[in-house]
């Protein structure tokens, strides 16, 4: 048994409006699951597809108050390409932001809802528009151990400062855990979603995740078809129904 990292879930003041921004930014298609939920995925794929980590935007009245612990890095093939992407996204409504990054080769931006993301300068021409999904953490080695066992994603690198995973098929974006001194405060507005394979049993997979160190979160709801957990550092993630 194993899960796959299939999408990120992002809270939004207006899911349709923010979806429009990200669809233009990534060149992806958007659809709606119903009121308050907008889905984004590359054109032509059959979800879930290891070549992409899709995005679900879910409406939320809660304001963003702190830096997100999960963000995306957008791919560029050169410094000139990076500048083109930054200019285009600025026209779409993104802004450059200073989060204390100092003199770095990537550009830190925020979408119209204030969600941080980075535009890289080069070296990512085989991942698709999202080069990596980045998670701030206290202990990259702990996160690498949990997430490489919780999913079938392959661990490519682990140090005291970062851990890098990629899909079992070695395609699509990377999952990057970066050491950060900032403590987690409150519910993450952006979190990871994982999905078992079609023939797997959801309850068995939930038990396996708990044995690995995940903690079940009781939302007090019986009308949802997913399960909510936190990883060993308290980051929320959802276990979706097999498929």
mmCIF file of C-alpha atoms in Angstrom:
data_model
loop_
_atom_site.group_PDB
_atom_site.id
_atom_site.type_symbol
_atom_site.label_atom_id
_atom_site.label_comp_id
_atom_site.label_asym_id
_atom_site.label_seq_id
_atom_site.Cartn_x
_atom_site.Cartn_y
_atom_site.Cartn_z
ATOM 1 C CA UNK A 1 0.000 0.000 0.000
ATOM 2 C CA UNK A 2 1.052 3.585 -0.582
ATOM 3 C CA UNK A 3 -0.406 6.979 -1.213
ATOM 4 C CA UNK A 4 0.492 9.473 -3.914
ATOM 5 C CA UNK A 5 0.903 13.209 -3.463
ATOM 6 C CA UNK A 6 -1.709 14.440 -5.963
ATOM 7 C CA UNK A 7 -2.620 18.055 -5.165
ATOM 8 C CA UNK A 8 -2.330 21.021 -2.881
ATOM 9 C CA UNK A 9 -5.347 22.550 -1.197
ATOM 10 C CA UNK A 10 -5.333 26.333 -0.937
ATOM 11 C CA UNK A 11 -7.840 28.494 0.931
ATOM 12 C CA UNK A 12 -9.162 31.522 -0.974
ATOM 13 C CA UNK A 13 -11.336 34.550 -0.319
ATOM 14 C CA UNK A 14 -12.886 33.990 -3.745
ATOM 15 C CA UNK A 15 -11.984 30.607 -5.217
ATOM 16 C CA UNK A 16 -13.151 31.439 -8.739
ATOM 17 C CA UNK A 17 -11.197 34.718 -8.884
ATOM 18 C CA UNK A 18 -8.017 33.208 -7.473
ATOM 19 C CA UNK A 19 -8.498 30.225 -9.759
ATOM 20 C CA UNK A 20 -8.552 32.583 -12.712
ATOM 21 C CA UNK A 21 -5.198 34.011 -11.671
ATOM 22 C CA UNK A 22 -3.538 30.625 -11.243
ATOM 23 C CA UNK A 23 -5.036 29.243 -14.450
ATOM 24 C CA UNK A 24 -3.445 32.131 -16.370
ATOM 25 C CA UNK A 25 -0.212 31.861 -14.404
ATOM 26 C CA UNK A 26 0.246 28.138 -15.076
ATOM 27 C CA UNK A 27 -1.548 27.763 -18.405
ATOM 28 C CA UNK A 28 -3.914 25.283 -16.759
ATOM 29 C CA UNK A 29 -7.637 24.613 -17.040
ATOM 30 C CA UNK A 30 -10.081 25.275 -14.233
ATOM 31 C CA UNK A 31 -13.332 23.618 -13.287
ATOM 32 C CA UNK A 32 -15.708 23.725 -10.340
ATOM 33 C CA UNK A 33 -16.699 20.913 -7.987
ATOM 34 C CA UNK A 34 -19.524 23.104 -6.733
ATOM 35 C CA UNK A 35 -19.977 26.368 -4.870
ATOM 36 C CA UNK A 36 -16.759 27.390 -3.168
ATOM 37 C CA UNK A 37 -14.429 24.805 -4.750
ATOM 38 C CA UNK A 38 -12.359 25.408 -7.895
ATOM 39 C CA UNK A 39 -9.991 22.824 -9.397
ATOM 40 C CA UNK A 40 -6.931 23.516 -11.535
ATOM 41 C CA UNK A 41 -5.057 20.967 -13.611
ATOM 42 C CA UNK A 42 -3.000 20.871 -16.817
ATOM 43 C CA UNK A 43 -4.941 20.418 -20.044
ATOM 44 C CA UNK A 44 -5.119 16.884 -21.366
ATOM 45 C CA UNK A 45 -4.202 14.929 -18.226
ATOM 46 C CA UNK A 46 -6.313 12.257 -16.596
ATOM 47 C CA UNK A 47 -6.243 13.066 -12.883
ATOM 48 C CA UNK A 48 -4.360 11.913 -10.903
ATOM 49 C CA UNK A 49 -1.262 12.070 -13.078
ATOM 50 C CA UNK A 50 2.295 11.977 -11.689
ATOM 51 C CA UNK A 51 3.417 14.644 -14.146
ATOM 52 C CA UNK A 52 1.537 17.306 -12.174
ATOM 53 C CA UNK A 53 0.519 18.274 -8.675
ATOM 54 C CA UNK A 54 -2.898 19.861 -9.153
ATOM 55 C CA UNK A 55 -4.472 22.669 -7.116
ATOM 56 C CA UNK A 56 -7.801 22.768 -5.289
ATOM 57 C CA UNK A 57 -8.974 26.219 -4.214
ATOM 58 C CA UNK A 58 -11.512 26.209 -1.394
ATOM 59 C CA UNK A 59 -13.322 29.353 -0.271
ATOM 60 C CA UNK A 60 -12.637 30.474 3.295
ATOM 61 C CA UNK A 61 -13.652 33.603 5.215
ATOM 62 C CA UNK A 62 -10.571 33.371 7.437
ATOM 63 C CA UNK A 63 -7.984 36.045 6.576
ATOM 64 C CA UNK A 64 -4.363 35.237 5.857
ATOM 65 C CA UNK A 65 -2.286 36.532 8.778
ATOM 66 C CA UNK A 66 1.110 34.775 8.598
ATOM 67 C CA UNK A 67 3.506 33.503 5.949
ATOM 68 C CA UNK A 68 2.306 30.205 4.484
ATOM 69 C CA UNK A 69 4.336 27.139 5.447
ATOM 70 C CA UNK A 70 3.595 25.576 2.036
ATOM 71 C CA UNK A 71 4.210 27.335 -1.269
ATOM 72 C CA UNK A 72 5.022 26.573 -4.893
ATOM 73 C CA UNK A 73 8.183 27.354 -6.834
ATOM 74 C CA UNK A 74 7.558 28.180 -10.479
ATOM 75 C CA UNK A 75 9.994 26.924 -13.091
ATOM 76 C CA UNK A 76 12.075 29.045 -15.425
ATOM 77 C CA UNK A 77 14.746 27.973 -17.901
ATOM 78 C CA UNK A 78 16.972 31.055 -17.633
ATOM 79 C CA UNK A 79 17.281 34.415 -15.909
ATOM 80 C CA UNK A 80 15.667 36.070 -18.924
ATOM 81 C CA UNK A 81 12.760 33.627 -18.802
ATOM 82 C CA UNK A 82 12.404 34.311 -15.068
ATOM 83 C CA UNK A 83 12.130 38.059 -15.771
ATOM 84 C CA UNK A 84 9.457 37.395 -18.411
ATOM 85 C CA UNK A 85 7.428 35.278 -15.964
ATOM 86 C CA UNK A 86 7.687 37.899 -13.205
ATOM 87 C CA UNK A 87 6.545 40.651 -15.581
ATOM 88 C CA UNK A 88 3.608 38.583 -16.861
ATOM 89 C CA UNK A 89 2.461 37.592 -13.372
ATOM 90 C CA UNK A 90 2.701 41.194 -12.213
ATOM 91 C CA UNK A 91 0.303 42.143 -14.996
ATOM 92 C CA UNK A 92 -2.043 39.378 -13.795
ATOM 93 C CA UNK A 93 -2.133 40.829 -10.268
ATOM 94 C CA UNK A 94 0.826 39.288 -8.421
ATOM 95 C CA UNK A 95 3.241 41.434 -6.435
ATOM 96 C CA UNK A 96 6.878 41.040 -5.432
ATOM 97 C CA UNK A 97 7.301 40.702 -1.671
ATOM 98 C CA UNK A 98 10.112 40.836 0.887
ATOM 99 C CA UNK A 99 9.959 38.025 3.437
ATOM 100 C CA UNK A 100 13.535 38.534 4.538
ATOM 101 C CA UNK A 101 14.996 36.431 1.716
ATOM 102 C CA UNK A 102 17.948 38.751 1.155
ATOM 103 C CA UNK A 103 20.023 38.552 -2.012
ATOM 104 C CA UNK A 104 18.798 35.367 -3.687
ATOM 105 C CA UNK A 105 18.564 34.310 -7.342
ATOM 106 C CA UNK A 106 14.832 33.603 -7.168
ATOM 107 C CA UNK A 107 12.034 36.179 -7.023
ATOM 108 C CA UNK A 108 9.514 35.989 -4.183
ATOM 109 C CA UNK A 109 5.983 37.019 -5.138
ATOM 110 C CA UNK A 110 2.464 36.839 -3.735
ATOM 111 C CA UNK A 111 -0.745 36.034 -5.576
ATOM 112 C CA UNK A 112 -3.811 38.342 -5.292
ATOM 113 C CA UNK A 113 -4.751 36.649 -1.982
ATOM 114 C CA UNK A 114 -1.278 37.178 -0.549
ATOM 115 C CA UNK A 115 -0.079 33.564 -0.904
ATOM 116 C CA UNK A 116 3.684 33.522 -1.325
ATOM 117 C CA UNK A 117 5.374 31.742 -4.221
ATOM 118 C CA UNK A 118 8.781 31.871 -5.860
ATOM 119 C CA UNK A 119 9.868 32.202 -9.478
ATOM 120 C CA UNK A 120 13.157 30.347 -9.930
ATOM 121 C CA UNK A 121 15.940 31.539 -12.204
ATOM 122 C CA UNK A 122 16.878 28.370 -14.097
ATOM 123 C CA UNK A 123 17.555 24.622 -14.075
ATOM 124 C CA UNK A 124 13.933 23.453 -14.175
ATOM 125 C CA UNK A 125 12.803 22.720 -17.712
ATOM 126 C CA UNK A 126 11.400 19.195 -17.220
ATOM 127 C CA UNK A 127 8.956 19.610 -14.338
ATOM 128 C CA UNK A 128 6.153 21.593 -15.913
ATOM 129 C CA UNK A 129 5.297 25.108 -14.702
ATOM 130 C CA UNK A 130 5.505 24.098 -11.019
ATOM 131 C CA UNK A 131 9.094 23.142 -10.254
ATOM 132 C CA UNK A 132 8.508 22.237 -6.618
ATOM 133 C CA UNK A 133 6.062 22.294 -3.754
ATOM 134 C CA UNK A 134 7.991 23.623 -0.754
ATOM 135 C CA UNK A 135 7.190 22.944 2.908
ATOM 136 C CA UNK A 136 8.835 24.837 5.774
ATOM 137 C CA UNK A 137 9.855 22.529 8.601
ATOM 138 C CA UNK A 138 12.013 22.225 11.709
ATOM 139 C CA UNK A 139 13.585 18.867 10.841
ATOM 140 C CA UNK A 140 13.968 17.895 7.164
ATOM 141 C CA UNK A 141 15.285 14.445 8.096
ATOM 142 C CA UNK A 142 12.161 13.693 10.143
ATOM 143 C CA UNK A 143 9.923 14.912 7.329
ATOM 144 C CA UNK A 144 11.863 12.929 4.730
ATOM 145 C CA UNK A 145 11.481 9.760 6.762
ATOM 146 C CA UNK A 146 7.738 10.213 7.230
ATOM 147 C CA UNK A 147 6.796 11.383 3.742
ATOM 148 C CA UNK A 148 8.984 8.901 1.866
ATOM 149 C CA UNK A 149 7.221 6.103 3.777
ATOM 150 C CA UNK A 150 3.755 7.667 3.706
ATOM 151 C CA UNK A 151 3.878 8.005 -0.090
ATOM 152 C CA UNK A 152 5.562 6.128 -2.898
ATOM 153 C CA UNK A 153 7.579 9.223 -3.738
ATOM 154 C CA UNK A 154 11.331 8.638 -3.970
ATOM 155 C CA UNK A 155 13.769 10.390 -1.656
ATOM 156 C CA UNK A 156 16.432 12.063 -3.814
ATOM 157 C CA UNK A 157 18.380 14.022 -1.202
ATOM 158 C CA UNK A 158 18.322 14.645 2.532
ATOM 159 C CA UNK A 159 20.531 16.879 4.692
ATOM 160 C CA UNK A 160 20.057 18.785 7.921
ATOM 161 C CA UNK A 161 18.728 21.717 5.874
ATOM 162 C CA UNK A 162 16.566 20.152 3.182
ATOM 163 C CA UNK A 163 14.968 17.010 1.855
ATOM 164 C CA UNK A 164 13.946 16.424 -1.761
ATOM 165 C CA UNK A 165 11.384 13.884 -3.015
ATOM 166 C CA UNK A 166 9.889 13.209 -6.437
ATOM 167 C CA UNK A 167 7.195 10.911 -7.797
ATOM 168 C CA UNK A 168 7.960 7.212 -8.167
ATOM 169 C CA UNK A 169 7.993 7.689 -11.943
ATOM 170 C CA UNK A 170 10.573 10.512 -11.618
ATOM 171 C CA UNK A 171 8.372 13.027 -13.419
ATOM 172 C CA UNK A 172 6.596 16.219 -12.447
ATOM 173 C CA UNK A 173 7.493 18.651 -9.658
ATOM 174 C CA UNK A 174 9.643 17.974 -6.623
ATOM 175 C CA UNK A 175 8.493 17.978 -3.004
ATOM 176 C CA UNK A 176 10.993 20.003 -1.000
ATOM 177 C CA UNK A 177 11.210 20.271 2.786
ATOM 178 C CA UNK A 178 13.296 23.262 3.903
ATOM 179 C CA UNK A 179 14.523 23.945 7.411
ATOM 180 C CA UNK A 180 12.890 27.083 8.814
ATOM 181 C CA UNK A 181 13.203 28.755 12.228
ATOM 182 C CA UNK A 182 9.612 29.972 12.086
ATOM 183 C CA UNK A 183 7.192 27.985 14.261
ATOM 184 C CA UNK A 184 3.877 26.739 12.915
ATOM 185 C CA UNK A 185 0.985 28.895 14.104
ATOM 186 C CA UNK A 186 -2.611 27.978 13.361
ATOM 187 C CA UNK A 187 -4.106 25.916 10.561
ATOM 188 C CA UNK A 188 -2.099 25.894 7.313
ATOM 189 C CA UNK A 189 -3.947 27.783 4.561
ATOM 190 C CA UNK A 190 -2.117 25.617 2.019
ATOM 191 C CA UNK A 191 -1.735 21.891 2.634
ATOM 192 C CA UNK A 192 -0.902 18.632 0.861
ATOM 193 C CA UNK A 193 -3.479 16.058 -0.290
ATOM 194 C CA UNK A 194 -2.589 12.395 -0.830
ATOM 195 C CA UNK A 195 -4.602 9.632 -2.483
ATOM 196 C CA UNK A 196 -4.303 5.816 -2.285
ATOM 197 C CA UNK A 197 -4.249 3.747 -5.449
ATOM 198 C CA UNK A 198 -7.644 2.573 -6.817
ATOM 199 C CA UNK A 199 -7.551 -0.936 -5.313
ATOM 200 C CA UNK A 200 -6.264 0.107 -1.883
ATOM 201 C CA UNK A 201 -8.394 0.202 1.248
ATOM 202 C CA UNK A 202 -8.799 3.670 2.745
ATOM 203 C CA UNK A 203 -9.161 2.488 6.352
ATOM 204 C CA UNK A 204 -6.069 0.307 6.059
ATOM 205 C CA UNK A 205 -4.150 3.219 4.593
ATOM 206 C CA UNK A 206 -5.321 5.482 7.421
ATOM 207 C CA UNK A 207 -4.066 2.934 9.962
ATOM 208 C CA UNK A 208 -0.731 2.702 8.166
ATOM 209 C CA UNK A 209 -0.305 6.501 8.244
ATOM 210 C CA UNK A 210 -1.033 6.582 11.965
ATOM 211 C CA UNK A 211 1.576 3.866 12.533
ATOM 212 C CA UNK A 212 4.113 6.000 10.668
ATOM 213 C CA UNK A 213 3.498 8.963 12.972
ATOM 214 C CA UNK A 214 0.492 10.797 11.520
ATOM 215 C CA UNK A 215 -2.212 12.058 13.872
ATOM 216 C CA UNK A 216 -5.897 11.918 12.937
ATOM 217 C CA UNK A 217 -7.827 15.203 13.171
ATOM 218 C CA UNK A 218 -11.521 15.005 14.062
ATOM 219 C CA UNK A 219 -13.438 17.776 12.294
ATOM 220 C CA UNK A 220 -16.698 16.622 13.824
ATOM 221 C CA UNK A 221 -18.203 15.997 10.399
ATOM 222 C CA UNK A 222 -19.682 12.829 8.945
ATOM 223 C CA UNK A 223 -20.477 14.273 5.504
ATOM 224 C CA UNK A 224 -16.959 14.278 4.056
ATOM 225 C CA UNK A 225 -15.302 11.523 2.044
ATOM 226 C CA UNK A 226 -11.716 12.316 3.068
ATOM 227 C CA UNK A 227 -9.736 11.996 6.285
ATOM 228 C CA UNK A 228 -7.667 14.767 7.858
ATOM 229 C CA UNK A 229 -4.300 14.114 9.519
ATOM 230 C CA UNK A 230 -1.269 16.020 10.690
ATOM 231 C CA UNK A 231 2.272 14.911 9.924
ATOM 232 C CA UNK A 232 4.929 14.603 12.677
ATOM 233 C CA UNK A 233 5.455 18.387 12.656
ATOM 234 C CA UNK A 234 1.757 19.195 12.885
ATOM 235 C CA UNK A 235 1.166 20.109 9.225
ATOM 236 C CA UNK A 236 -2.349 19.213 8.139
ATOM 237 C CA UNK A 237 -2.856 16.954 5.125
ATOM 238 C CA UNK A 238 -5.850 15.092 3.697
ATOM 239 C CA UNK A 239 -6.151 11.436 2.780
ATOM 240 C CA UNK A 240 -8.526 11.350 -0.185
ATOM 241 C CA UNK A 241 -10.604 8.399 -1.297
ATOM 242 C CA UNK A 242 -8.752 5.827 -3.427
ATOM 243 C CA UNK A 243 -8.744 6.555 -7.108
#
